[in-house]
Tab-separated table of C-alpha atoms in Angstrom:
chain	number	residue	atom	x	y	z
A	17	MET	CA	0.000	0.000	0.000
A	18	VAL	CA	2.821	2.393	0.856
A	19	ASP	CA	4.718	1.462	-2.367
A	20	ALA	CA	1.617	2.136	-4.500
A	21	PHE	CA	1.240	5.567	-2.832
A	22	LEU	CA	4.840	6.550	-3.492
A	23	SER	CA	5.110	5.202	-7.044
A	24	PRO	CA	4.010	8.383	-8.884
A	25	THR	CA	6.363	10.585	-6.921
A	26	ASP	CA	9.685	12.121	-7.927
A	27	GLY	CA	11.491	10.133	-5.321
A	28	LEU	CA	11.303	12.919	-2.691
A	29	GLY	CA	7.925	11.873	-1.354
A	30	TYR	CA	5.856	14.343	-3.376
A	31	ASN	CA	2.868	13.128	-5.356
A	32	MET	CA	3.657	13.949	-8.967
A	33	ALA	CA	0.130	13.046	-10.020
A	34	ALA	CA	-1.441	15.594	-7.757
A	35	PRO	CA	-2.597	18.786	-9.447
A	36	ALA	CA	-0.155	21.716	-9.284
A	37	PRO	CA	-0.951	24.150	-6.485
A	38	THR	CA	-2.509	27.359	-7.636
A	39	LEU	CA	-1.044	30.794	-6.747
A	40	ASP	CA	-2.933	33.081	-4.461
A	41	PRO	CA	-4.885	35.725	-6.320
A	42	ALA	CA	-3.185	39.082	-6.725
A	43	PRO	CA	-3.629	41.150	-3.594
A	44	THR	CA	-6.060	44.000	-3.766
A	45	SER	CA	-4.801	47.588	-3.547
A	46	GLU	CA	-5.993	47.663	0.057
A	47	ALA	CA	-4.015	44.532	0.878
A	48	ARG	CA	-0.953	45.866	-0.844
A	49	GLN	CA	-1.222	48.990	1.239
A	50	TYR	CA	-1.817	47.462	4.611
A	51	GLY	CA	-0.465	43.891	4.209
A	52	PRO	CA	-2.290	40.671	5.033
A	53	ALA	CA	-4.992	40.691	7.632
A	54	ARG	CA	-3.853	40.003	11.183
A	55	PRO	CA	-5.218	36.974	13.053
A	56	PRO	CA	-8.306	37.756	15.156
A	57	VAL	CA	-6.384	37.478	18.428
A	58	LEU	CA	-3.539	39.745	17.321
A	59	SER	CA	-5.914	42.210	15.714
A	60	GLN	CA	-6.982	43.175	19.209
A	61	VAL	CA	-3.389	44.081	20.174
A	62	ASP	CA	-2.024	47.551	19.383
A	63	GLU	CA	0.761	47.850	16.824
A	64	PRO	CA	4.135	48.300	18.564
A	65	THR	CA	5.541	51.798	18.215
A	66	ALA	CA	9.176	52.776	17.670
A	67	GLN	CA	9.312	53.822	21.298
A	68	ASP	CA	8.027	50.396	22.388
A	69	LEU	CA	10.660	48.643	20.289
A	70	SER	CA	13.431	50.768	21.774
A	71	GLN	CA	12.598	49.233	25.149
A	72	LEU	CA	13.314	45.704	23.886
A	73	PRO	CA	16.876	44.407	24.380
A	74	LEU	CA	17.134	43.383	20.708
A	75	PHE	CA	16.548	46.961	19.529
A	76	MET	CA	18.381	48.847	22.263
A	77	SER	CA	21.651	50.687	21.695
A	78	SER	CA	22.480	50.612	25.404
A	79	LEU	CA	20.955	49.125	28.522
A	80	ASP	CA	21.350	52.522	30.158
A	81	ASP	CA	18.875	54.036	27.687
A	82	VAL	CA	15.987	52.693	29.765
A	83	PRO	CA	15.100	54.696	32.906
A	84	GLU	CA	15.884	52.818	36.072
A	85	GLY	CA	13.014	50.778	37.485
A	86	THR	CA	10.832	50.870	34.344
A	87	ASN	CA	11.701	47.415	32.972
A	88	ASP	CA	12.407	44.448	35.238
A	89	ALA	CA	13.989	42.410	32.433
A	90	ILE	CA	16.411	45.192	31.619
A	91	GLU	CA	17.281	45.655	35.287
A	92	ALA	CA	18.112	41.952	35.430
A	93	LEU	CA	20.382	42.274	32.401
A	94	LYS	CA	22.112	45.251	34.002
A	95	ALA	CA	22.696	43.263	37.146
A	96	LEU	CA	24.332	40.486	35.123
A	97	ALA	CA	27.039	42.925	34.055
A	98	TYR	CA	28.130	43.169	37.693
A	99	GLU	CA	28.086	39.449	38.464
A	100	GLY	CA	31.390	37.724	39.048
A	101	GLU	CA	34.713	38.665	40.566
A	102	PRO	CA	35.815	42.341	40.378
A	103	HIS	CA	38.519	41.583	37.827
A	104	GLU	CA	35.979	39.680	35.693
A	105	ILE	CA	33.536	42.577	35.786
A	106	ALA	CA	36.237	45.095	34.953
A	107	GLU	CA	37.560	42.956	32.118
A	108	ASN	CA	34.041	42.632	30.691
A	109	PHE	CA	33.626	46.403	30.619
A	110	ARG	CA	37.098	46.783	29.123
A	111	GLN	CA	36.244	44.416	26.289
A	112	GLN	CA	33.022	46.302	25.587
A	113	GLY	CA	35.062	49.488	25.519
A	114	ASN	CA	37.447	47.907	23.026
A	115	GLU	CA	34.530	46.955	20.777
A	116	SER	CA	33.186	50.497	20.872
A	117	TYR	CA	36.675	51.860	20.190
A	118	ARG	CA	37.086	49.651	17.126
A	119	SER	CA	33.716	50.918	15.887
A	120	LYS	CA	34.882	54.499	16.533
A	121	TYR	CA	32.193	55.115	19.152
A	122	TRP	CA	34.620	57.098	21.252
A	123	LYS	CA	32.160	58.374	23.852
A	124	ASP	CA	30.661	54.937	24.421
A	125	ALA	CA	34.138	53.468	24.784
A	126	ILE	CA	35.033	56.111	27.371
A	127	GLU	CA	31.932	55.177	29.358
A	128	TYR	CA	32.850	51.495	29.387
A	129	TYR	CA	36.469	52.153	30.389
A	130	THR	CA	35.239	54.455	33.144
A	131	LYS	CA	32.912	51.731	34.441
A	132	ALA	CA	35.772	49.234	34.384
A	133	LEU	CA	37.952	51.567	36.445
A	134	ALA	CA	35.089	52.278	38.842
A	135	VAL	CA	34.956	48.579	39.747
A	136	GLY	CA	38.314	48.962	41.489
A	137	CYS	CA	39.598	45.508	40.680
A	138	SER	CA	43.195	46.528	41.532
A	139	VAL	CA	44.584	44.538	38.613
A	140	ASP	CA	47.324	46.705	37.128
A	141	GLU	CA	47.094	45.157	33.684
A	142	ILE	CA	43.358	45.888	33.397
A	143	ASP	CA	43.437	49.350	34.965
A	144	GLY	CA	46.490	50.401	32.967
A	145	ALA	CA	44.860	49.272	29.717
A	146	CYS	CA	41.650	51.140	30.573
A	147	TYR	CA	43.526	54.368	31.299
A	148	VAL	CA	45.620	54.246	28.154
A	149	ASN	CA	42.643	53.246	25.982
A	150	ARG	CA	40.460	55.972	27.455
A	151	ALA	CA	43.305	58.372	26.674
A	152	ALA	CA	43.150	57.225	23.049
A	153	CYS	CA	39.416	58.013	22.931
A	154	ASN	CA	39.936	61.441	24.467
A	155	LEU	CA	42.694	62.074	21.954
A	156	GLU	CA	40.286	61.337	19.117
A	157	LEU	CA	37.744	63.714	20.689
A	158	ARG	CA	40.463	66.379	21.128
A	159	ASN	CA	40.083	66.341	24.895
A	160	TYR	CA	43.817	66.856	25.264
A	161	ARG	CA	43.860	67.681	28.968
A	162	ARG	CA	41.908	64.517	29.793
A	163	THR	CA	44.244	62.563	27.530
A	164	ASN	CA	47.226	63.713	29.556
A	165	LEU	CA	45.491	62.952	32.842
A	166	ASP	CA	44.705	59.377	31.757
A	167	CYS	CA	48.232	58.867	30.444
A	168	ALA	CA	49.632	60.106	33.747
A	169	GLU	CA	47.532	57.517	35.617
A	170	ALA	CA	48.662	54.775	33.242
A	171	LEU	CA	52.305	55.772	33.787
A	172	LYS	CA	51.827	55.634	37.557
A	173	ILE	CA	50.878	51.993	37.133
A	174	ASN	CA	53.601	51.259	34.581
A	175	PRO	CA	56.281	53.892	33.875
A	176	GLN	CA	57.354	51.811	30.848
A	177	ASN	CA	53.967	52.155	29.095
A	178	ILE	CA	55.027	53.395	25.651
A	179	LYS	CA	51.427	53.880	24.460
A	180	ALA	CA	50.817	56.283	27.340
A	181	LEU	CA	53.980	58.229	26.511
A	182	TYR	CA	53.099	58.339	22.814
A	183	ARG	CA	49.531	59.555	23.373
A	184	SER	CA	50.601	62.082	25.955
A	185	ALA	CA	53.193	63.414	23.500
A	186	ARG	CA	50.515	63.804	20.817
A	187	ALA	CA	48.224	65.662	23.232
A	188	CYS	CA	51.036	67.997	24.271
A	189	LEU	CA	51.929	68.637	20.634
A	190	ALA	CA	48.315	69.535	19.862
A	191	LEU	CA	48.505	72.111	22.662
A	192	ASP	CA	51.887	73.379	21.390
A	193	LYS	CA	53.533	72.251	24.625
A	194	ILE	CA	56.716	71.378	22.800
A	195	PRO	CA	59.069	70.736	25.773
A	196	GLU	CA	56.540	68.353	27.359
A	197	ALA	CA	55.972	66.551	24.049
A	198	GLU	CA	59.723	66.187	23.514
A	199	ASP	CA	60.144	64.800	27.027
A	200	CYS	CA	57.496	62.110	26.455
A	201	VAL	CA	59.055	61.054	23.151
A	202	GLU	CA	62.560	60.916	24.617
A	203	ARG	CA	61.348	58.783	27.525
A	204	GLY	CA	59.595	56.460	25.084
A	205	LEU	CA	62.636	56.097	22.832
A	206	ALA	CA	64.767	55.384	25.882
A	207	ILE	CA	62.570	52.334	26.399
A	208	ASP	CA	62.310	51.359	22.713
A	209	GLN	CA	64.783	53.220	20.510
A	210	ASN	CA	63.389	51.647	17.321
A	211	ASN	CA	59.748	52.569	17.920
A	212	LYS	CA	58.590	53.942	14.530
A	213	PRO	CA	55.500	55.868	15.724
A	214	LEU	CA	57.627	57.668	18.310
A	215	LYS	CA	60.314	58.479	15.739
A	216	THR	CA	57.741	59.834	13.319
A	217	LEU	CA	56.170	61.895	16.075
A	218	GLN	CA	59.598	63.196	17.054
A	219	GLU	CA	60.086	64.539	13.523
A	220	THR	CA	56.653	66.190	13.613
A	221	ILE	CA	57.458	67.823	16.952
A	222	TYR	CA	60.770	69.096	15.587
A	223	ALA	CA	59.050	70.626	12.558
A	224	ARG	CA	56.386	72.280	14.713
A	225	LYS	CA	59.082	73.593	17.015
A	226	GLY	CA	60.691	75.347	14.060
A	227	VAL	CA	57.375	76.881	13.010
A	228	LEU	CA	56.687	78.173	16.508
A	229	ALA	CA	60.203	79.587	16.766
A	230	GLY	CA	59.648	81.487	13.533
A	231	LEU	CA	56.297	82.818	14.733
A	232	GLN	CA	57.845	83.890	18.018
A	233	GLN	CA	60.696	85.670	16.254
A	234	ALA	CA	58.244	87.478	13.974
A	235	SER	CA	56.176	88.488	16.998
A	236	HIS	CA	59.259	89.880	18.754
A	237	GLU	CA	60.197	91.813	15.631
A	238	ARG	CA	56.707	93.309	15.363
A	239	GLU	CA	56.857	94.276	19.016
A	240	ARG	CA	60.281	95.869	18.554
A	241	LEU	CA	59.114	97.884	15.543
A	242	SER	CA	55.972	98.930	17.360
A	243	LYS	CA	57.954	100.231	20.306
A	244	ALA	CA	60.390	102.029	17.996
A	245	LYS	CA	57.492	103.726	16.182
A	246	GLU	CA	55.896	104.757	19.474
A	247	ALA	CA	59.196	106.213	20.669
A	248	ALA	CA	59.675	108.156	17.411
A	249	LEU	CA	56.133	109.559	17.579
A	250	ARG	CA	56.500	110.481	21.237
A	251	ARG	CA	59.753	112.314	20.517
A	252	ALA	CA	58.193	114.134	17.539
A	253	LEU	CA	55.288	115.408	19.661
A	254	GLU	CA	57.601	116.477	22.472
A	255	THR	CA	59.964	118.446	20.209
A	256	ARG	CA	56.973	120.255	18.671
A	257	HIS	CA	55.591	121.063	22.145
A	258	VAL	CA	52.208	119.549	21.342
A	259	ILE	CA	49.854	119.643	24.333
A	260	GLN	CA	48.237	116.227	24.813
A	261	ARG	CA	45.433	114.957	26.956
A	262	THR	CA	43.775	111.577	27.297
A	263	THR	CA	40.174	111.077	28.399
A	264	SER	CA	38.030	108.013	28.965
A	265	THR	CA	35.973	108.575	25.825
A	266	ARG	CA	36.820	108.902	22.144
A	267	PRO	CA	34.535	110.576	19.574
A	268	PRO	CA	32.268	107.917	18.079
A	269	ASN	CA	32.153	106.781	14.445
A	270	LEU	CA	35.815	107.557	13.764
A	271	PRO	CA	37.967	105.104	11.773
A	272	ASP	CA	40.335	103.005	13.853
A	273	ASP	CA	43.283	104.279	11.817
A	274	ALA	CA	42.411	107.924	12.521
A	275	VAL	CA	45.531	108.549	14.613
A	276	VAL	CA	48.506	110.868	14.724
A	277	GLN	CA	51.301	109.443	12.619
A	278	LEU	CA	54.650	110.319	11.107
A	279	GLN	CA	55.064	110.157	7.357
A	280	ASP	CA	58.118	108.018	8.120
A	281	PRO	CA	57.105	106.089	11.256
A	282	MET	CA	60.741	105.591	12.270
A	283	ASP	CA	61.891	109.199	11.737
A	284	PRO	CA	60.766	111.759	14.357
A	285	GLU	CA	61.950	114.559	12.048
A	286	SER	CA	59.527	113.622	9.280
A	287	SER	CA	56.204	115.442	8.903
A	288	LEU	CA	53.457	114.751	11.437
A	289	CYS	CA	49.902	114.195	10.240
A	290	PHE	CA	46.889	114.797	12.483
A	291	PRO	CA	43.222	113.754	12.346
A	292	VAL	CA	40.994	116.830	12.737
A	293	ILE	CA	37.333	117.191	13.662
A	294	VAL	CA	35.768	120.305	12.119
A	295	LEU	CA	32.761	121.566	14.095
A	296	TYR	CA	30.111	123.947	12.761
A	297	PRO	CA	28.628	124.917	16.156
A	298	LEU	CA	25.962	127.304	14.846
A	299	HIS	CA	24.389	124.453	12.879
A	300	LEU	CA	25.399	121.538	15.130
A	301	GLN	CA	27.159	119.815	12.237
A	302	SER	CA	30.657	118.422	11.762
A	303	ASP	CA	33.239	117.193	9.237
A	304	PHE	CA	36.291	115.038	9.582
A	305	ILE	CA	39.786	115.377	8.124
A	306	LYS	CA	41.491	112.013	8.461
A	307	SER	CA	45.087	113.224	7.999
A	308	LEU	CA	46.214	116.854	7.923
A	309	PRO	CA	50.014	117.356	7.524
A	310	GLU	CA	51.479	119.793	10.024
A	311	ASP	CA	53.000	121.947	7.275
A	312	GLU	CA	49.590	122.705	5.756
A	313	THR	CA	47.006	125.206	6.964
A	314	ILE	CA	43.522	124.368	8.088
A	315	TYR	CA	42.209	126.834	5.544
A	316	SER	CA	43.833	124.866	2.724
A	317	GLN	CA	41.523	121.983	3.600
A	318	LEU	CA	38.469	124.215	4.007
A	319	GLU	CA	39.043	125.723	0.584
A	320	GLU	CA	38.163	122.350	-0.940
A	321	MET	CA	35.608	121.237	1.638
A	322	LEU	CA	33.596	124.487	1.478
A	323	SER	CA	33.986	125.434	-2.141
A	324	PRO	CA	30.775	126.896	-3.665
A	325	SER	CA	30.274	123.695	-5.650
A	326	ASN	CA	30.880	121.445	-2.649
A	327	LEU	CA	28.857	123.017	0.164
A	328	PRO	CA	27.094	120.664	2.574
A	329	GLU	CA	23.360	120.099	2.087
A	330	TRP	CA	22.502	121.546	5.476
A	331	ASP	CA	23.972	124.965	4.498
A	332	LYS	CA	20.751	126.197	2.881
A	333	GLU	CA	21.840	129.846	3.019
A	334	THR	CA	25.343	129.138	1.632
A	335	GLU	CA	26.831	130.879	4.663
A	336	TYR	CA	29.931	128.729	4.713
A	337	ALA	CA	31.160	129.287	1.166
A	338	TYR	CA	34.934	129.687	1.296
A	339	PRO	CA	36.566	132.108	2.126
A	340	ALA	CA	33.691	133.660	4.094
A	341	VAL	CA	34.502	131.636	7.231
A	342	GLU	CA	36.606	131.961	10.374
A	343	VAL	CA	38.499	129.160	12.146
A	344	LEU	CA	38.745	129.232	15.930
A	345	VAL	CA	40.138	126.959	18.605
A	346	GLU	CA	39.821	126.775	22.357
A	347	LYS	CA	43.127	128.137	23.586
A	348	LYS	CA	44.525	125.878	26.265
A	349	LYS	CA	46.879	128.499	27.664
A	350	TYR	CA	44.588	129.659	30.433
A	351	ASN	CA	43.923	133.376	30.952
A	352	MET	CA	44.233	135.301	34.208
A	353	HIS	CA	40.921	133.941	35.462
A	354	GLY	CA	42.029	130.331	34.984
A	355	LYS	CA	39.521	129.695	32.171
A	356	PRO	CA	40.073	128.652	28.533
A	357	SER	CA	39.575	131.219	25.816
A	358	LEU	CA	38.863	131.307	22.101
A	359	SER	CA	41.602	132.094	19.626
A	360	LYS	CA	41.328	132.755	15.894
A	361	ILE	CA	43.599	130.915	13.504
A	362	GLY	CA	45.271	132.950	10.786
A	363	VAL	CA	44.693	132.026	7.171
A	364	LYS	CA	48.402	131.446	6.579
A	365	ALA	CA	49.201	129.837	9.946
A	366	SER	CA	50.381	126.274	9.509
A	367	LEU	CA	49.080	123.570	11.792
A	368	LYS	CA	52.589	123.156	13.211
A	369	LYS	CA	52.723	126.829	14.229
A	370	VAL	CA	49.314	126.644	15.888
A	371	LEU	CA	50.436	123.611	17.879
A	372	ASN	CA	53.756	125.182	18.872
A	373	GLU	CA	51.954	128.232	20.196
A	374	GLY	CA	49.904	126.008	22.474
A	375	LYS	CA	46.623	127.187	21.003
A	376	LEU	CA	45.448	123.717	20.123
A	377	GLU	CA	45.272	120.598	22.306
A	378	LEU	CA	45.506	117.029	21.099
A	379	ILE	CA	42.764	115.122	22.928
A	380	ASN	CA	42.800	111.348	22.539
A	381	GLY	CA	44.917	111.852	19.420
A	382	ILE	CA	42.332	114.156	17.777
A	383	LEU	CA	42.421	117.911	17.057
A	384	THR	CA	39.192	119.927	17.101
A	385	VAL	CA	38.500	123.303	15.463
A	386	PHE	CA	35.409	125.537	15.127
A	387	VAL	CA	34.292	126.995	11.794
A	388	VAL	CA	31.729	129.815	11.685
A	389	PRO	CA	30.613	132.300	9.004
A	390	LYS	CA	32.427	135.631	9.324
A	391	PRO	CA	29.191	137.674	9.646
A	392	ARG	CA	28.145	135.506	12.619
A	393	LEU	CA	31.486	135.436	14.405
A	394	GLN	CA	30.334	137.631	17.314
A	395	GLU	CA	27.170	135.591	17.679
A	396	PHE	CA	29.234	132.451	18.197
A	397	VAL	CA	31.705	134.158	20.564
A	398	GLN	CA	28.897	135.423	22.781
A	399	SER	CA	27.264	131.999	22.787
A	400	TRP	CA	30.559	130.331	23.677
A	401	LYS	CA	31.159	132.783	26.552
A	402	ARG	CA	27.740	132.057	28.012
A	403	GLU	CA	28.621	128.373	28.052
A	404	ASN	CA	32.095	129.074	29.481
A	405	PRO	CA	31.630	131.993	31.918
A	406	ASN	CA	34.748	133.564	33.511
């Protein structure tokens, strides 16, 4: 009976005479969209969400991702990590750290090495490896100070630890601590004089040392030139008897390079150039001359600034058309009452002469003059006296 049943088969136990199975009909658009219908029992269960899956060990990136006390199974798995002798627990964490390190998960590796050290197994081989490996992770993350701290701990355990010396040297080099980096490399080569990574690093340190020496020399040269220029400028102002004063405030909206300077910064005998603020007090307006050579007159600048074709928009009455203006300064040689006074500047008086006479004061490196229309000169003088009573 059995032989008769098997005779029409292909020898594998399948009935070759049986009709070929038919394919399931093509799924409807609804089925294609939602998949096959769920069994009645499962259809009553909610679909798992991504958050639910993240709580399952299979889908978790770390057991620590689950809040403590929310999953008994996870708490049991966590407890397993701390079962065994201290050296076994520490070694387990170290191996997990090594896996994370090989996968370039530096922060995860640091966490595992830290846990291994926290066990306190007192096995030098394990602790030393954890310190030096955590240093490698910190080096990758550019935590150079932590790298050095871990290397120092590793060297306390084993002063012959070449990896610790190498990584400490790299961290010091990254911080441009050249003497410290050189010391680490020399100590490492004293242990293994043929160590290629240390030799390569030694060459890199030497090259960086040369670059830093060049930068330092250039910095010293800039500082020397700066001091020489300051000394030349100071001497030039002193020989011209320029009165100077420094206050806590500088006029706003002035260019940073609006400063007194020598045409030849190293020669105190060369011409001085001054920035000048031109005030029009009767109209509460102002102009700025960035650099006025001491051999020129203020009027030479006003001739261009206040030419009939170049008058400012606010001068509706064309009162300031050159040469119908007067230039005045507050004279800093005090009068008998101990108060400043106004002084007119001659058309042909050079800036150098005005400064030598002590009529003009350099305040925060800026000169200030008043310009008023000639017909309104007395009006301005009376106004100025009211503001500066004797």
